[in-house]
Coordinates of C-alpha atoms in Angstrom, one line a residue:
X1 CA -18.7 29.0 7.2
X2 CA -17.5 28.9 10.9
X3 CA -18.5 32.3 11.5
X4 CA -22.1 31.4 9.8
X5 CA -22.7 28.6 12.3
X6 CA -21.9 30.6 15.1
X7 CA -24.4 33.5 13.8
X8 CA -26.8 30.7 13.6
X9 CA -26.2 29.8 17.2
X10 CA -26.7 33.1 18.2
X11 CA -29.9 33.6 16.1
X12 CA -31.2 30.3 18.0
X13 CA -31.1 31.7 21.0
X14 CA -33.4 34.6 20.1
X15 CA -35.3 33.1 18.6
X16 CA -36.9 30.9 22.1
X17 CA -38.4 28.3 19.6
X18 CA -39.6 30.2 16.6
X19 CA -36.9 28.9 14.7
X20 CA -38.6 30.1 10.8
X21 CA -37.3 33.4 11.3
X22 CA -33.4 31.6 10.9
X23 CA -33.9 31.1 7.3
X24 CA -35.4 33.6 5.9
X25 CA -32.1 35.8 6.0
X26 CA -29.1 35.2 4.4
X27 CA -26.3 37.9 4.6
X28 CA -23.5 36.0 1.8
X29 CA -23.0 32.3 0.6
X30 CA -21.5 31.1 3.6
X31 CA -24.4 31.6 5.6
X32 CA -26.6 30.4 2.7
X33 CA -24.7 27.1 2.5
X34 CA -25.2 26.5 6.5
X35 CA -28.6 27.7 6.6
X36 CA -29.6 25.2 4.2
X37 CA -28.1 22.1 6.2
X38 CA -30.0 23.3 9.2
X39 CA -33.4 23.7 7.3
X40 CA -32.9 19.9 6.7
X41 CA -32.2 19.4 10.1
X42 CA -35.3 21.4 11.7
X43 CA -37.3 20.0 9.0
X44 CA -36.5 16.3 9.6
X45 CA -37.3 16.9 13.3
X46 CA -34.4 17.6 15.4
X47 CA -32.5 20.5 16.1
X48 CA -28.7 20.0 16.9
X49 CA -27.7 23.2 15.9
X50 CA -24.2 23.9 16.6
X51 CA -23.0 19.9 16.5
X52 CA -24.6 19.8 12.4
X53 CA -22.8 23.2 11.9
X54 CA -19.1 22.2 13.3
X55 CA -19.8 19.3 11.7
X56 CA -19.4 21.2 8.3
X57 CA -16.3 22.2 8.9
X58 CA -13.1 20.4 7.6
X59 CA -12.2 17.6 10.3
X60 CA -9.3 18.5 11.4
X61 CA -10.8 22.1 12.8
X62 CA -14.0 20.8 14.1
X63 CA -11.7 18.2 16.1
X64 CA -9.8 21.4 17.1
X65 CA -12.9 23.3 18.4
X66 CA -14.0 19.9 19.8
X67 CA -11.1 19.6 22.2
X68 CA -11.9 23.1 23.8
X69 CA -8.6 24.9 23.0
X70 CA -10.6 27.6 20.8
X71 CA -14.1 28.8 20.7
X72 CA -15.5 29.3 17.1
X73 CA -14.8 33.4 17.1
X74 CA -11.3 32.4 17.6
X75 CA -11.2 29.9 15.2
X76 CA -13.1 31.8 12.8
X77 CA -10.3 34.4 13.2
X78 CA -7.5 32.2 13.0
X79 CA -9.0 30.6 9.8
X80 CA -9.9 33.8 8.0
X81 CA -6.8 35.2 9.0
X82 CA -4.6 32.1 8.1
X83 CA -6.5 30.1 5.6
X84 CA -5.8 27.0 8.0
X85 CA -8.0 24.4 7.6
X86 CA -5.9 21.0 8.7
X87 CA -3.2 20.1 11.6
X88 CA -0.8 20.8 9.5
X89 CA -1.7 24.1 8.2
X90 CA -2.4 25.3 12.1
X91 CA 1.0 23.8 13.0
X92 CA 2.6 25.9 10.5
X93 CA 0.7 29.3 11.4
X94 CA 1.7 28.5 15.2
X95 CA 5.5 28.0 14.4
X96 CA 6.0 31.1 12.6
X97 CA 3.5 33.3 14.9
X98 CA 0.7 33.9 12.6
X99 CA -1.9 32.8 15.3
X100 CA -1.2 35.2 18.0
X101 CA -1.8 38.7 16.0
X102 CA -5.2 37.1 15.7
X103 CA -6.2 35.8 19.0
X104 CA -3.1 36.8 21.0
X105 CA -0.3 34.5 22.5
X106 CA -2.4 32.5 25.0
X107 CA -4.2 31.0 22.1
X108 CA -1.5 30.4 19.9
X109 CA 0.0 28.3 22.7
X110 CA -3.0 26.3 24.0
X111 CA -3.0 25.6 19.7
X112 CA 0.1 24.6 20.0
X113 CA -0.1 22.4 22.7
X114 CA -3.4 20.6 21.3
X115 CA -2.0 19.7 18.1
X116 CA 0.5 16.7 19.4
X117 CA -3.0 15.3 21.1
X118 CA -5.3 16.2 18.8
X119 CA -5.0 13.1 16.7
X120 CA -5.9 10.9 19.6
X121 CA -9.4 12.6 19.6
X122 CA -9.7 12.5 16.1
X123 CA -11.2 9.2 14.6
X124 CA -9.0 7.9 12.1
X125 CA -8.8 4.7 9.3
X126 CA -6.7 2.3 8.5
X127 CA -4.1 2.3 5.8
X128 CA -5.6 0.1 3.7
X129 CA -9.2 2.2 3.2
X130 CA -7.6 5.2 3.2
X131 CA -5.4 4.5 -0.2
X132 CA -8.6 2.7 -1.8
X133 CA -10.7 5.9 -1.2
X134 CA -8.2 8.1 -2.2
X135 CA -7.0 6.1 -5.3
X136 CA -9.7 7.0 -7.7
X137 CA -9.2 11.2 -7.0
X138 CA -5.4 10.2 -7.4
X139 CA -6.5 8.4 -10.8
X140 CA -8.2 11.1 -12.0
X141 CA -6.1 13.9 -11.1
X142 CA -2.6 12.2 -12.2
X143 CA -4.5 12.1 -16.1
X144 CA -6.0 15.4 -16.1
X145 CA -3.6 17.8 -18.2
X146 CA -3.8 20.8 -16.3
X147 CA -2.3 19.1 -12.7
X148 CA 1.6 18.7 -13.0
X149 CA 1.0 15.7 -10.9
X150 CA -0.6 14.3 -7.9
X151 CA 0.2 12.9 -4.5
X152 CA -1.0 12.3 -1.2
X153 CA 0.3 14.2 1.9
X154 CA -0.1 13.5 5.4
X155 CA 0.0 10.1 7.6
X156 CA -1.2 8.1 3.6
X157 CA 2.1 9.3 2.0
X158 CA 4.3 7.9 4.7
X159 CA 2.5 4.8 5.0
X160 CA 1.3 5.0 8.7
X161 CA -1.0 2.1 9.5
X162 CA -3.9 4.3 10.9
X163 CA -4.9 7.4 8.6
X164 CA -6.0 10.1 10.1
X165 CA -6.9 12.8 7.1
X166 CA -6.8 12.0 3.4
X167 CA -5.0 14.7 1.9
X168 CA -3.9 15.1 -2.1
X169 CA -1.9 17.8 -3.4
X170 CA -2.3 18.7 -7.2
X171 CA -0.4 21.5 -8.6
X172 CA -2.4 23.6 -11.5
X173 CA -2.1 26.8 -12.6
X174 CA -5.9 26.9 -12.6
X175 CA -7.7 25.3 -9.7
X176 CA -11.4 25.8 -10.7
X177 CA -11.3 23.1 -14.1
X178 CA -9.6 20.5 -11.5
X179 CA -12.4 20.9 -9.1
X180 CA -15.1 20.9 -11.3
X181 CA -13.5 17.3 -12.4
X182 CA -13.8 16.0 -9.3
X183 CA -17.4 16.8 -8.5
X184 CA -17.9 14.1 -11.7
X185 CA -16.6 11.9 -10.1
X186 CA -19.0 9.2 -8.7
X187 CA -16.8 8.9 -5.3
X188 CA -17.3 12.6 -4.7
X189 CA -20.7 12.6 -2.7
X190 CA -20.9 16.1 -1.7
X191 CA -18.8 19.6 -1.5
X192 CA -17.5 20.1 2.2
X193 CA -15.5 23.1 1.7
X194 CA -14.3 25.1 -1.1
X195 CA -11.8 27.9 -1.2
X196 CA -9.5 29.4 -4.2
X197 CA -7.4 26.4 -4.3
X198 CA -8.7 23.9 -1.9
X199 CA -11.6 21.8 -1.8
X200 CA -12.5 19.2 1.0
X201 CA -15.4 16.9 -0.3
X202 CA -16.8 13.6 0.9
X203 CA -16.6 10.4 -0.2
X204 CA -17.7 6.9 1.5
X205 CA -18.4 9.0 4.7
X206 CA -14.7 10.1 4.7
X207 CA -13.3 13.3 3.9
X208 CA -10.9 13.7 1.1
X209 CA -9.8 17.4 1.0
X210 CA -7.3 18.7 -2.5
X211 CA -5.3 21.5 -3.1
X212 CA -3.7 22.5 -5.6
X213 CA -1.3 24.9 -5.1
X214 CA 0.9 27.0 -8.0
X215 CA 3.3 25.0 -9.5
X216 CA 6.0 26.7 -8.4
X217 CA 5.7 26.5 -5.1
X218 CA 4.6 23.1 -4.5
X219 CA 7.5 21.6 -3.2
X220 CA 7.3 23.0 -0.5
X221 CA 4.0 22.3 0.1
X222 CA 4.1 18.9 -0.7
X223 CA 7.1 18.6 2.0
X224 CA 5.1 20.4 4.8
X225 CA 1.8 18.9 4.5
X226 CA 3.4 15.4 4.4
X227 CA 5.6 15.6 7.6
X228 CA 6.0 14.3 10.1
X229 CA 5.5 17.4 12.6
X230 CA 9.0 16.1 14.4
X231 CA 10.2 15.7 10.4
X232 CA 9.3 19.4 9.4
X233 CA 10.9 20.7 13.1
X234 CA 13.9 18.6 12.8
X235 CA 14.3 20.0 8.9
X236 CA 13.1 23.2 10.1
X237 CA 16.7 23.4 12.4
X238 CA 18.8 22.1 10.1
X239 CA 17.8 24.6 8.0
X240 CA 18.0 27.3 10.7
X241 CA 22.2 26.4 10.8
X242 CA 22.2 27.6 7.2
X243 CA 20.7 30.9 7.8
X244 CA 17.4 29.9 5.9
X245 CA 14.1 29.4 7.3
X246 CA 11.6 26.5 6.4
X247 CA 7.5 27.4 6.2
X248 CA 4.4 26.2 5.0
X249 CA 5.7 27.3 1.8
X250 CA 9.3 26.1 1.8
X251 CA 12.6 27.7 2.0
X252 CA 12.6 31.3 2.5
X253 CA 16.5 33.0 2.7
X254 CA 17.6 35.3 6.3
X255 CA 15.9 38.5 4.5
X256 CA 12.6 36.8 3.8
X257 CA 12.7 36.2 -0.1
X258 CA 10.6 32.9 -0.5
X259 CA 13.0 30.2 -2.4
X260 CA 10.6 29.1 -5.2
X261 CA 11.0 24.8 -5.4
X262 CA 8.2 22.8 -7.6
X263 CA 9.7 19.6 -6.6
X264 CA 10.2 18.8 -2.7
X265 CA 14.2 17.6 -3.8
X266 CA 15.2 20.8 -4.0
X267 CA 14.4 22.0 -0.5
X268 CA 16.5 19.1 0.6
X269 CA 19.5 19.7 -1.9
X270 CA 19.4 23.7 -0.6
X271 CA 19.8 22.1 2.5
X272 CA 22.7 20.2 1.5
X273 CA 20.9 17.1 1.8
X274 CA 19.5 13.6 0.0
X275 CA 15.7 13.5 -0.5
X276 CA 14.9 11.7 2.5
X277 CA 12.1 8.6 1.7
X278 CA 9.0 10.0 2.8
X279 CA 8.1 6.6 5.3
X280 CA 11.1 7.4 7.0
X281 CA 9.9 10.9 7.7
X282 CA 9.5 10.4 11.9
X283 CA 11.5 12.8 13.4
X284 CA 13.6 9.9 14.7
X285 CA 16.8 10.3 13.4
X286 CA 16.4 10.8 9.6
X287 CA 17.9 14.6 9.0
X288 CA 21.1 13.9 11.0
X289 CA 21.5 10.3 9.4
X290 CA 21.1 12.2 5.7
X291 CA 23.4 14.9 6.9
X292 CA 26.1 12.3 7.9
X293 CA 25.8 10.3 4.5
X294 CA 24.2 7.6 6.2
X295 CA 20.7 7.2 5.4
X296 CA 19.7 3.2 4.0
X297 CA 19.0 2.0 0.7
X298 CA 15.5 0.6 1.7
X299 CA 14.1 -1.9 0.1
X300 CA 11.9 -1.1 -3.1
X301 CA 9.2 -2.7 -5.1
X302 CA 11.7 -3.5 -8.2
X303 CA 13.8 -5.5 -5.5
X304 CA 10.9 -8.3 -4.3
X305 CA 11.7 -11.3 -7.1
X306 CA 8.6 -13.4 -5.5
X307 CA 5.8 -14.0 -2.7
X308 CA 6.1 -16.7 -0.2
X309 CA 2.3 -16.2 1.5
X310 CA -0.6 -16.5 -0.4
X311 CA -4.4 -18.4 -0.6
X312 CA -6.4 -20.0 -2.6
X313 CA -9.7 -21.7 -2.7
X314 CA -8.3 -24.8 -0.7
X315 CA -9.0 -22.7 2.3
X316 CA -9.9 -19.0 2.6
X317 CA -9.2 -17.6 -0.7
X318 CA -11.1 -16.4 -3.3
X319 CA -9.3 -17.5 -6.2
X320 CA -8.4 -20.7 -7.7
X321 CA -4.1 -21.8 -7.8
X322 CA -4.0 -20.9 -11.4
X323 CA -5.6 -17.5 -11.1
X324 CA -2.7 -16.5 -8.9
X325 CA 0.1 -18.1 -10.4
X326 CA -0.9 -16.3 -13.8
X327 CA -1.3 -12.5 -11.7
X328 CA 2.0 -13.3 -10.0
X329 CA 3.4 -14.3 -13.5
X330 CA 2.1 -10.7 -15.1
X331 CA 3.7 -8.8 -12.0
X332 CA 7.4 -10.4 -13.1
X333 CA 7.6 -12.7 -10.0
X334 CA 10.4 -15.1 -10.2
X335 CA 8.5 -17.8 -7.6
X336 CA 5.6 -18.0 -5.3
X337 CA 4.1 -20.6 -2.4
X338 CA 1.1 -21.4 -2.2
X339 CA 0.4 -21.7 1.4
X340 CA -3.5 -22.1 2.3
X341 CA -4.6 -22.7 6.2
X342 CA -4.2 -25.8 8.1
X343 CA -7.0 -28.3 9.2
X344 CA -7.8 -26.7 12.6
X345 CA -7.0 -23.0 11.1
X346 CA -10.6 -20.8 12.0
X347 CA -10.1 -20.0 8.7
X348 CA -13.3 -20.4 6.7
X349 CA -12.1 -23.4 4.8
X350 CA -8.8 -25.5 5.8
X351 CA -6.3 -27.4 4.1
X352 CA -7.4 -31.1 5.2
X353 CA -4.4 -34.3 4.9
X354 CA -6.6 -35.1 1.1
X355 CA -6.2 -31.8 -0.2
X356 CA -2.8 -31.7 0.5
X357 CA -2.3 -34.9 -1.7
X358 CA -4.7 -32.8 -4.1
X359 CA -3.2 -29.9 -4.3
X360 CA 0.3 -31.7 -5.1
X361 CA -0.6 -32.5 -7.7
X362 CA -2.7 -29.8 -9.2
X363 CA 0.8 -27.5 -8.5
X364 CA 2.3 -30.0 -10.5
X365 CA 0.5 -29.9 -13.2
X366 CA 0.7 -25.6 -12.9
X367 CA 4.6 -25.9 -13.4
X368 CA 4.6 -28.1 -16.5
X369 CA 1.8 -25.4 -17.7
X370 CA 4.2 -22.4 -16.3
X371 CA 8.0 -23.0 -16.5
X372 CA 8.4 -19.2 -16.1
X373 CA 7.4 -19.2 -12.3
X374 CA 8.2 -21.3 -9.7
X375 CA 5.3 -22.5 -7.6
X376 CA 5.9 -23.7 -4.7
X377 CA 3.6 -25.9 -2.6
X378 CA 3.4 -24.4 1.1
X379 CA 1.2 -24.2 4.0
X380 CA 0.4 -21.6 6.6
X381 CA 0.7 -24.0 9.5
X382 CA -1.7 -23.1 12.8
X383 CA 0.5 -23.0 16.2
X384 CA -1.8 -25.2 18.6
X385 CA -1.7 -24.1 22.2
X386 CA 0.8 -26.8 22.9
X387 CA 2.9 -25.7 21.1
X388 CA 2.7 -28.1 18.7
X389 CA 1.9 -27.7 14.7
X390 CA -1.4 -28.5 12.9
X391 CA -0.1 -31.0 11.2
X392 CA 2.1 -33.7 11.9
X393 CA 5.7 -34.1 10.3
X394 CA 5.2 -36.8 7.5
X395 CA 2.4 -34.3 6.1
X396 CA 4.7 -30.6 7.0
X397 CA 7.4 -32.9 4.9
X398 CA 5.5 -33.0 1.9
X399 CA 5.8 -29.3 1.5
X400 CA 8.5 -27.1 0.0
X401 CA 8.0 -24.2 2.5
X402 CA 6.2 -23.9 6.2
X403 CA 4.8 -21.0 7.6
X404 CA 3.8 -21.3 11.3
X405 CA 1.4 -19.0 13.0
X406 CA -0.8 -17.6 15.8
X407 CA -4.6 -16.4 14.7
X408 CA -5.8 -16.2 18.3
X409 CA -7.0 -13.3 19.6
X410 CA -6.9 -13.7 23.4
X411 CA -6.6 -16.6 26.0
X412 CA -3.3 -17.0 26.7
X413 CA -0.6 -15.1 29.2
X414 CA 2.3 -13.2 27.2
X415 CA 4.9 -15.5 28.4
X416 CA 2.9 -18.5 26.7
X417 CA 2.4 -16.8 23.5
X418 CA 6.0 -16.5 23.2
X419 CA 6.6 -20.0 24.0
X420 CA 4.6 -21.6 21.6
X421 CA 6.1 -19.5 19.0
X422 CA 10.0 -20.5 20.5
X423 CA 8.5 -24.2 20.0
X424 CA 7.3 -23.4 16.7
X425 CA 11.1 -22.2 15.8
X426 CA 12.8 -24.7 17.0
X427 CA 11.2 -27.3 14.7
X428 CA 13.1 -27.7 11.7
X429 CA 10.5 -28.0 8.9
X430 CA 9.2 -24.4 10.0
X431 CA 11.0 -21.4 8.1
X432 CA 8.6 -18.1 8.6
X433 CA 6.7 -17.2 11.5
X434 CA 3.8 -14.7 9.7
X435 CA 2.2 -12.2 11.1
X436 CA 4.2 -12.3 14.7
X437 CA 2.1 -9.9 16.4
X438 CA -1.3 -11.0 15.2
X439 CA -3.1 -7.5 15.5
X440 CA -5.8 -7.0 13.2
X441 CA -5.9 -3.2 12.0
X442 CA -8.0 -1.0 13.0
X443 CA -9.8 -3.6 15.8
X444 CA -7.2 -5.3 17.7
X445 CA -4.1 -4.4 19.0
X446 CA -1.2 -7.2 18.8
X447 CA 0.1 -9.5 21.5
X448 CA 2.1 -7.9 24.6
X449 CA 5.3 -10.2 23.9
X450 CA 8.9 -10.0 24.7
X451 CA 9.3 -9.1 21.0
X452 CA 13.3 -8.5 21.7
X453 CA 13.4 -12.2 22.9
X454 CA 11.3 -13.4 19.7
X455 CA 13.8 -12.0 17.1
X456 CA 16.3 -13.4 19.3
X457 CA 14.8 -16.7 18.9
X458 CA 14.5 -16.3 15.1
X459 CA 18.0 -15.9 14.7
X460 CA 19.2 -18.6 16.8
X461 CA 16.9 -21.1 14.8
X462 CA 17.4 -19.4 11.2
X463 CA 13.7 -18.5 11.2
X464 CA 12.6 -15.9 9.0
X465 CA 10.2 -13.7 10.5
X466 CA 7.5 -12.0 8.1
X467 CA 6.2 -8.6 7.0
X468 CA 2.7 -9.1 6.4
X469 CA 1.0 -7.1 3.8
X470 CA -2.4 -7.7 4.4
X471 CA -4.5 -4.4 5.4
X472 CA -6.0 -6.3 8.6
X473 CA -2.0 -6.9 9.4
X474 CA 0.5 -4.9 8.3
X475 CA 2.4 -6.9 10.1
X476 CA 5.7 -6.6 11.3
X477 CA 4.8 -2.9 11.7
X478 CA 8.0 -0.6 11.5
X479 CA 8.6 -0.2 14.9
X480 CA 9.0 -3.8 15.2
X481 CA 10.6 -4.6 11.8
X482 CA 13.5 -2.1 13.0
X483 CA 13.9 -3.6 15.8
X484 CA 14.1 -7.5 13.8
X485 CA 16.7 -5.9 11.9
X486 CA 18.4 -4.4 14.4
X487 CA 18.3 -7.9 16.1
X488 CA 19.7 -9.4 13.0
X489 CA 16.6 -11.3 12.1
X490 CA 16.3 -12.2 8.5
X491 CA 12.9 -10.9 7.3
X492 CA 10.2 -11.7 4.1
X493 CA 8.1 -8.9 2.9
X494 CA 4.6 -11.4 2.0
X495 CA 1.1 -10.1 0.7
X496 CA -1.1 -12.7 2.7
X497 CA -3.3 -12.1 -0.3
X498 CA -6.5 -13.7 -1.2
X499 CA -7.8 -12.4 -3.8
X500 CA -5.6 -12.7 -6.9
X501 CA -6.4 -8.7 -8.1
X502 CA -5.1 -7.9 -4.6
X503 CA -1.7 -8.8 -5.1
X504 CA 0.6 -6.1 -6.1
X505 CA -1.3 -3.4 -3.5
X506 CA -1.1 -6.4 -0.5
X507 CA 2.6 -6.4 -1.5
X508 CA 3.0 -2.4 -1.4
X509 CA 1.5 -2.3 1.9
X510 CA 4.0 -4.8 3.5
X511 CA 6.8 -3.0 1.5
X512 CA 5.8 0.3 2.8
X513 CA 5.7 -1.2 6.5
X514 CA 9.6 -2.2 5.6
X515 CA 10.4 1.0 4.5
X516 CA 9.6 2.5 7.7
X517 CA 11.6 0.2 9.9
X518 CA 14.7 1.2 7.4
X519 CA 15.2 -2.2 6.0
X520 CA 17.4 -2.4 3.0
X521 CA 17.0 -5.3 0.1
X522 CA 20.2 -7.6 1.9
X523 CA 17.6 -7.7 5.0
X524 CA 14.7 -9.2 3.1
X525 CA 15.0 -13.0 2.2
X526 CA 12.8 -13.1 -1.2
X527 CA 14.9 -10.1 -2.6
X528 CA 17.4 -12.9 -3.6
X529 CA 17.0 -15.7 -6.3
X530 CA 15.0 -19.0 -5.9
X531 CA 18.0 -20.7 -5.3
X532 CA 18.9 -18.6 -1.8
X533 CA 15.4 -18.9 -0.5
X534 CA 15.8 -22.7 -1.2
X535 CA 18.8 -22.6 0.4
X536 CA 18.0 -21.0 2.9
X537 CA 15.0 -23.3 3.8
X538 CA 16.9 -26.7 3.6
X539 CA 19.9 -25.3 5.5
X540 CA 17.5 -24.8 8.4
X541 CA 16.0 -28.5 7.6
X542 CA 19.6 -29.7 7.9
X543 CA 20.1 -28.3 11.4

């Protein structure tokens, strides 16, 4: 297909206007399949020739050819050559030289050099999109009998925040039944790009691209396409100290016989190593910590025994108290608060002084109803510029737990921000600060804080600090829940959810965002029993 667009250019310059001549030949299918897209074009009016061709091709080459490190020859050559069609195929040809016998070393290394930056160019979606396009193909593919099994590679599997390709890998012996499969499905909208074993298609204006490699060989593809870059390189040394070398396609011994591994565990057991958790996967560390036995037990979706942040129709939620106590009840939770908006919240509906006598008493009545969950009446409390909370103390009494927050955008200096939360800790009746960076994924970065001195804070007031599950949140991040750890902040992995079908993938995400900033289950405060949190609560009321 690339080298059919670039014909096509070259035909539109001959052709000085009388552009019928264009598509009345077609040499093979390739040029067939582009031909056809530009008829549409011409015939709808416009003629953008060479953009409507690249933009054909699978993302991540077009943003390669967008960023001027190859002209389409080249990367017509590298692809045909290479069978690259993603970052992290291109990466792979560049490390073990398959580039340059194409297009000679120059290119290889401007390729190389491009990759790191080549994601900044590319546009790229948030977490939370990204799995919900990609979970119906996963659905499909994980029941058809002919794929072993199916998982996502790439930025998806490891749980970064901002996606930039969705990529699924689906071992099968025979790739053409899978494929045809997919194009039933009502999320596939067109074909992209089809090879052998490969097919990028869209789906809500996205691109979702599948392989499915042999079996055999698909650990070490499901390793390499998943990453991280600095992952793979750091592995990729490690490996070098045993005499073995790492590709595209795994493990390959000094005298070049491939090392056949279906499952991505035994690349790292031939390496004398643990399976490493894949949102851990940063090149930051990981492969030496695994070498020296010291990797973490993070903390897992079987640990969480309950969620402390959730709405309901009081304020901005869409579902009524019961409806989420009886969805936490079928997902095994232990306890949960319920924790709607304060009356100045710019939430869509707040909690006003009645409803809290209201909703007392509704929760009541839920516990006599269910003595199998604990429900707990909370509030997500507003931080007022002041400093001081949305509520006063006779009401913030009434409740079992208080959660105290920022939802404010802009408007204040850094130093401020960081005050009204240290006032906001220091008041006894508060016990989680959610959401402490208040970013709002993919539109907003979060506040510019002294986040060092906020864990700090937390710690000296026994103030749990939360990891917000929400896709707009996501909330500690990694980065920053390492560094709470690190601090020794006690943390609580929340969903924020609103919607009561919501919960379980609201509480993934914020578990997944814990994962990467290596906390373990003795970090996390509603790993533990009702009575702990409890007692953790009043001990900070007692202070």
């Amino acid at each position: 297909m690339i080298r059919a667009a670039d014909r096509a250019r070259a035909r539109h310059v001959r052709t000085e206007g009388d552009l019928e001549p264009l598509f009345s030949h077609s040499s093979n299918a390739d040029d067939r399949a582009v031909l056809t897209r530009l008829r549409q074009i011409y015939e709808a009016g416009g003629w953008v020739l060479v953009e409507s061709a690249v933009a054909d091709l699978p993302a991540d080459l077009r943003w390669l050819y967008e960023s001027d490190a190859v002209t389409l020859p080249q990367l017509a050559a590298i692809h045909e050559a290479t069978g690259a069609t993603s970052t992290a195929d291109l990466a792979a040809a560049a490390a073990e030289h398959r580039i340059r016998g194409e297009v000679g070393p120059e290119v290889e290394e401007r390729i190389r050099a491009a990759l790191p930056n080549l994601r900044a160019l590319m546009p790229r979606i948030a977490l939370g999109r990204a799995a919900a396009i990609a979970e119906p193909f996963l659905t499909a593919l994980r029941a058809m009998p002919e794929v072993a099994w199916a998982e996502p590679t790439g930025s998806l599997r490891r749980g970064e925040d901002m996606i930039g390709d969705i990529d699924i890998l689906a071992p099968a012996s025979e790739p053409a039944p899978v494929f045809d499969a997919l194009l039933r499905l009502p999320q596939s909208s067109r074909v992209l790009y089809r090879r052998e074993r490969r097919i990028y298609l869209l789906s809500e204006r996205s691109q979702v691209a599948v392989r499915v490699p042999e079996p055999s060989r698909a650990g070490g593809r499901l390793l390499y396409l998943t990453g991280s870059i600095g992952h793979v390189d750091a592995l990729r040394e490690h490996a070098r100290t045993r005499g073995l070398t790492l590709g595209a396609d795994g493990l390959a011994a000094s005298d070049g016989t491939a090392m056949a591994a279906a499952a991505e565990d035994e690349i790292y057991r031939a390496l004398d190593l643990p399976c490493i958790p894949v949102e851990i996967r940063q090149g930051n560390g990981e492969v030496a910590a695994a070498a020296r036995g010291e990797l973490p037990e993070l903390v897992a979706r079987r640990d969480i025994r309950g969620d402390l942040h959730m709405h309901s129709i009081y304020s901005d939620g869409r579902d009524a108290i019961e409806t989420m106590v009886e969805a936490s009840r079928a997902l095994g939770y232990e306890y949960i608060a319920i924790t709607d908006h304060s009356q100045r919240s710019a939430a869509s509906h707040n909690l006003t002084v009645d409803d809290v006598h209201r909703q007392a008493d509704e929760i009541a009545a839920l516990r006599e109803r269910f003595p199998d969950i604990a429900i707990l009446h909370g509030c997500e409390v507003d931080i007022l510029p002041d400093g001081r909370l949305d509520f006063v103390d006779q009401v913030l009494s009434r409740f079992d737990v208080v959660l105290a927050s920022l939802h404010e955008s802009a408007g204040q200096s850094p130093e401020q921000l960081l005050k009204r939360y240290g006032a906001a800790m220091q008041h006894p009746l508060v016990s989680i600060i959610t959401h402490p960076s208040n970013r709002m994924v993919p539109h907003r970065r979060g506040y510019d804080i002294d986040y060092d001195r906020l864990f700090e804070l937390a710690v000296e007031t026994e103030t749990i600090v939360e990891v917000d599950g929400a896709p707009g949140h996501l909330d500690l991040d990694g980065a920053l829940a390492r560094r709470a750890v690190a601090a020794g902040a006690m943390l609580v992995i929340n969903s924020d959810c609103h919607r009561a079908e919501l919960l379980d993938r609201q509480m993934t995400f914020g578990i997944t965002m814990a994962r990467r900033g290596w906390v373990e289950p003795r970090h996390v405060v509603n790993t533990r029993p009702l009575d702990a949190v409890r007692a953790a609560i009043v001990a900070k009321r007692s202070r």
